[in-house]
């Protein structure tokens, strides 16, 4: 497997009526981030961008970049609900609290 491919894709949902988008690798995540509106670029965006850039330059793994991009998608409420599952030891309610 290419080192820049994610172990599993990050599914982006822009809401009803829009197709589900799957981000499969660091390059796709970087393209998605570069298209993000300038006025909505905050610290979480910058962290995801920095992590993707570091992965592209070999300074970070693709999975670490995926985690940062997934966090960005969750905070911006773009992460598909099926992906917003709790990690072991975390309740589902706490995950949904992050999405509100």
PDB file of C-alpha atoms in Angstrom:
ATOM      1  CA  UNK A   1       0.000   0.000   0.000  1.00  0.00           C
ATOM      2  CA  UNK A   2       1.225   3.473  -0.855  1.00  0.00           C
ATOM      3  CA  UNK A   3       2.388   5.269   2.287  1.00  0.00           C
ATOM      4  CA  UNK A   4       0.150   8.228   1.475  1.00  0.00           C
ATOM      5  CA  UNK A   5      -3.061   6.190   1.291  1.00  0.00           C
ATOM      6  CA  UNK A   6      -5.297   6.066   4.346  1.00  0.00           C
ATOM      7  CA  UNK A   7      -6.035   2.710   5.949  1.00  0.00           C
ATOM      8  CA  UNK A   8      -9.723   3.604   5.576  1.00  0.00           C
ATOM      9  CA  UNK A   9     -11.244   6.616   3.788  1.00  0.00           C
ATOM     10  CA  UNK A  10     -12.640   9.667   5.542  1.00  0.00           C
ATOM     11  CA  UNK A  11     -16.266  10.089   4.468  1.00  0.00           C
ATOM     12  CA  UNK A  12     -17.436  13.667   4.043  1.00  0.00           C
ATOM     13  CA  UNK A  13     -21.142  14.521   4.083  1.00  0.00           C
ATOM     14  CA  UNK A  14     -22.215  17.992   2.973  1.00  0.00           C
ATOM     15  CA  UNK A  15     -25.838  17.258   3.870  1.00  0.00           C
ATOM     16  CA  UNK A  16     -28.953  15.874   2.243  1.00  0.00           C
ATOM     17  CA  UNK A  17     -29.028  16.166  -1.508  1.00  0.00           C
ATOM     18  CA  UNK A  18     -25.237  16.071  -1.790  1.00  0.00           C
ATOM     19  CA  UNK A  19     -23.268  12.934  -2.613  1.00  0.00           C
ATOM     20  CA  UNK A  20     -21.067  11.364   0.034  1.00  0.00           C
ATOM     21  CA  UNK A  21     -17.404  12.118  -0.690  1.00  0.00           C
ATOM     22  CA  UNK A  22     -14.591   9.755   0.274  1.00  0.00           C
ATOM     23  CA  UNK A  23     -11.106  11.102   0.909  1.00  0.00           C
ATOM     24  CA  UNK A  24      -8.729   8.158   0.387  1.00  0.00           C
ATOM     25  CA  UNK A  25      -5.272   9.647   0.778  1.00  0.00           C
ATOM     26  CA  UNK A  26      -3.192  12.583   1.942  1.00  0.00           C
ATOM     27  CA  UNK A  27      -3.142  14.268  -1.497  1.00  0.00           C
ATOM     28  CA  UNK A  28      -6.961  14.270  -1.672  1.00  0.00           C
ATOM     29  CA  UNK A  29      -7.195  15.640   1.871  1.00  0.00           C
ATOM     30  CA  UNK A  30      -4.747  18.399   0.928  1.00  0.00           C
ATOM     31  CA  UNK A  31      -6.799  19.307  -2.170  1.00  0.00           C
ATOM     32  CA  UNK A  32      -9.969  19.404  -0.045  1.00  0.00           C
ATOM     33  CA  UNK A  33      -8.291  21.691   2.493  1.00  0.00           C
ATOM     34  CA  UNK A  34      -6.926  24.043  -0.163  1.00  0.00           C
ATOM     35  CA  UNK A  35     -10.482  24.569  -1.479  1.00  0.00           C
ATOM     36  CA  UNK A  36     -11.776  25.406   2.019  1.00  0.00           C
ATOM     37  CA  UNK A  37     -13.035  29.027   2.247  1.00  0.00           C
ATOM     38  CA  UNK A  38     -10.339  31.405   3.474  1.00  0.00           C
ATOM     39  CA  UNK A  39     -12.679  33.033   5.995  1.00  0.00           C
ATOM     40  CA  UNK A  40     -13.340  29.684   7.697  1.00  0.00           C
ATOM     41  CA  UNK A  41      -9.708  28.658   8.187  1.00  0.00           C
ATOM     42  CA  UNK A  42      -9.005  28.423  11.889  1.00  0.00           C
ATOM     43  CA  UNK A  43      -6.563  26.534  14.110  1.00  0.00           C
ATOM     44  CA  UNK A  44      -8.111  23.099  13.447  1.00  0.00           C
ATOM     45  CA  UNK A  45      -7.889  23.731   9.701  1.00  0.00           C
ATOM     46  CA  UNK A  46      -4.256  24.830  10.067  1.00  0.00           C
ATOM     47  CA  UNK A  47      -3.410  21.732  12.094  1.00  0.00           C
ATOM     48  CA  UNK A  48      -4.931  19.435   9.441  1.00  0.00           C
ATOM     49  CA  UNK A  49      -3.129  21.330   6.671  1.00  0.00           C
ATOM     50  CA  UNK A  50       0.208  21.165   8.514  1.00  0.00           C
ATOM     51  CA  UNK A  51      -0.194  17.433   9.179  1.00  0.00           C
ATOM     52  CA  UNK A  52      -1.047  16.675   5.541  1.00  0.00           C
ATOM     53  CA  UNK A  53       1.917  18.750   4.401  1.00  0.00           C
ATOM     54  CA  UNK A  54       4.192  16.905   6.852  1.00  0.00           C
ATOM     55  CA  UNK A  55       2.923  13.545   5.578  1.00  0.00           C
ATOM     56  CA  UNK A  56       3.548  14.571   1.965  1.00  0.00           C
ATOM     57  CA  UNK A  57       7.125  15.482   2.870  1.00  0.00           C
ATOM     58  CA  UNK A  58       7.676  12.214   4.776  1.00  0.00           C
ATOM     59  CA  UNK A  59       7.818  13.795   8.240  1.00  0.00           C
ATOM     60  CA  UNK A  60       4.580  12.208   9.457  1.00  0.00           C
ATOM     61  CA  UNK A  61       2.619   9.063   8.639  1.00  0.00           C
ATOM     62  CA  UNK A  62      -0.474   9.098   6.463  1.00  0.00           C
ATOM     63  CA  UNK A  63      -2.504   7.775   9.399  1.00  0.00           C
ATOM     64  CA  UNK A  64      -1.442  10.683  11.629  1.00  0.00           C
ATOM     65  CA  UNK A  65      -2.496  13.076   8.857  1.00  0.00           C
ATOM     66  CA  UNK A  66      -5.771  11.148   8.535  1.00  0.00           C
ATOM     67  CA  UNK A  67      -6.465  11.659  12.240  1.00  0.00           C
ATOM     68  CA  UNK A  68      -5.913  15.409  11.913  1.00  0.00           C
ATOM     69  CA  UNK A  69      -8.101  15.592   8.796  1.00  0.00           C
ATOM     70  CA  UNK A  70     -10.820  13.532  10.504  1.00  0.00           C
ATOM     71  CA  UNK A  71     -10.729  15.940  13.446  1.00  0.00           C
ATOM     72  CA  UNK A  72     -11.127  18.862  11.058  1.00  0.00           C
ATOM     73  CA  UNK A  73     -14.083  17.129   9.363  1.00  0.00           C
ATOM     74  CA  UNK A  74     -15.690  16.399  12.739  1.00  0.00           C
ATOM     75  CA  UNK A  75     -15.294  19.956  14.033  1.00  0.00           C
ATOM     76  CA  UNK A  76     -16.682  21.437  10.804  1.00  0.00           C
ATOM     77  CA  UNK A  77     -19.598  18.980  10.925  1.00  0.00           C
ATOM     78  CA  UNK A  78     -18.658  17.399   7.607  1.00  0.00           C
ATOM     79  CA  UNK A  79     -17.748  13.986   8.985  1.00  0.00           C
ATOM     80  CA  UNK A  80     -20.303  11.367   7.944  1.00  0.00           C
ATOM     81  CA  UNK A  81     -22.357  10.190  10.948  1.00  0.00           C
ATOM     82  CA  UNK A  82     -21.265   6.582  10.402  1.00  0.00           C
ATOM     83  CA  UNK A  83     -17.658   7.633  10.954  1.00  0.00           C
ATOM     84  CA  UNK A  84     -18.397   9.499  14.167  1.00  0.00           C
ATOM     85  CA  UNK A  85     -18.395   6.357  16.256  1.00  0.00           C
ATOM     86  CA  UNK A  86     -16.970   6.425  19.758  1.00  0.00           C
ATOM     87  CA  UNK A  87     -13.536   5.069  20.432  1.00  0.00           C
ATOM     88  CA  UNK A  88     -13.309   2.287  23.051  1.00  0.00           C
ATOM     89  CA  UNK A  89     -14.116   3.695  26.474  1.00  0.00           C
ATOM     90  CA  UNK A  90     -15.966   6.724  25.049  1.00  0.00           C
ATOM     91  CA  UNK A  91     -19.733   7.044  24.927  1.00  0.00           C
ATOM     92  CA  UNK A  92     -21.580   7.774  21.694  1.00  0.00           C
ATOM     93  CA  UNK A  93     -23.181  10.802  23.384  1.00  0.00           C
ATOM     94  CA  UNK A  94     -19.774  12.435  23.819  1.00  0.00           C
ATOM     95  CA  UNK A  95     -19.041  12.039  20.095  1.00  0.00           C
ATOM     96  CA  UNK A  96     -22.330  13.655  19.151  1.00  0.00           C
ATOM     97  CA  UNK A  97     -21.633  16.464  21.622  1.00  0.00           C
ATOM     98  CA  UNK A  98     -18.535  17.316  19.566  1.00  0.00           C
ATOM     99  CA  UNK A  99     -20.658  17.603  16.422  1.00  0.00           C
ATOM    100  CA  UNK A 100     -23.101  20.151  17.855  1.00  0.00           C
TER     101      UNK A 100
END
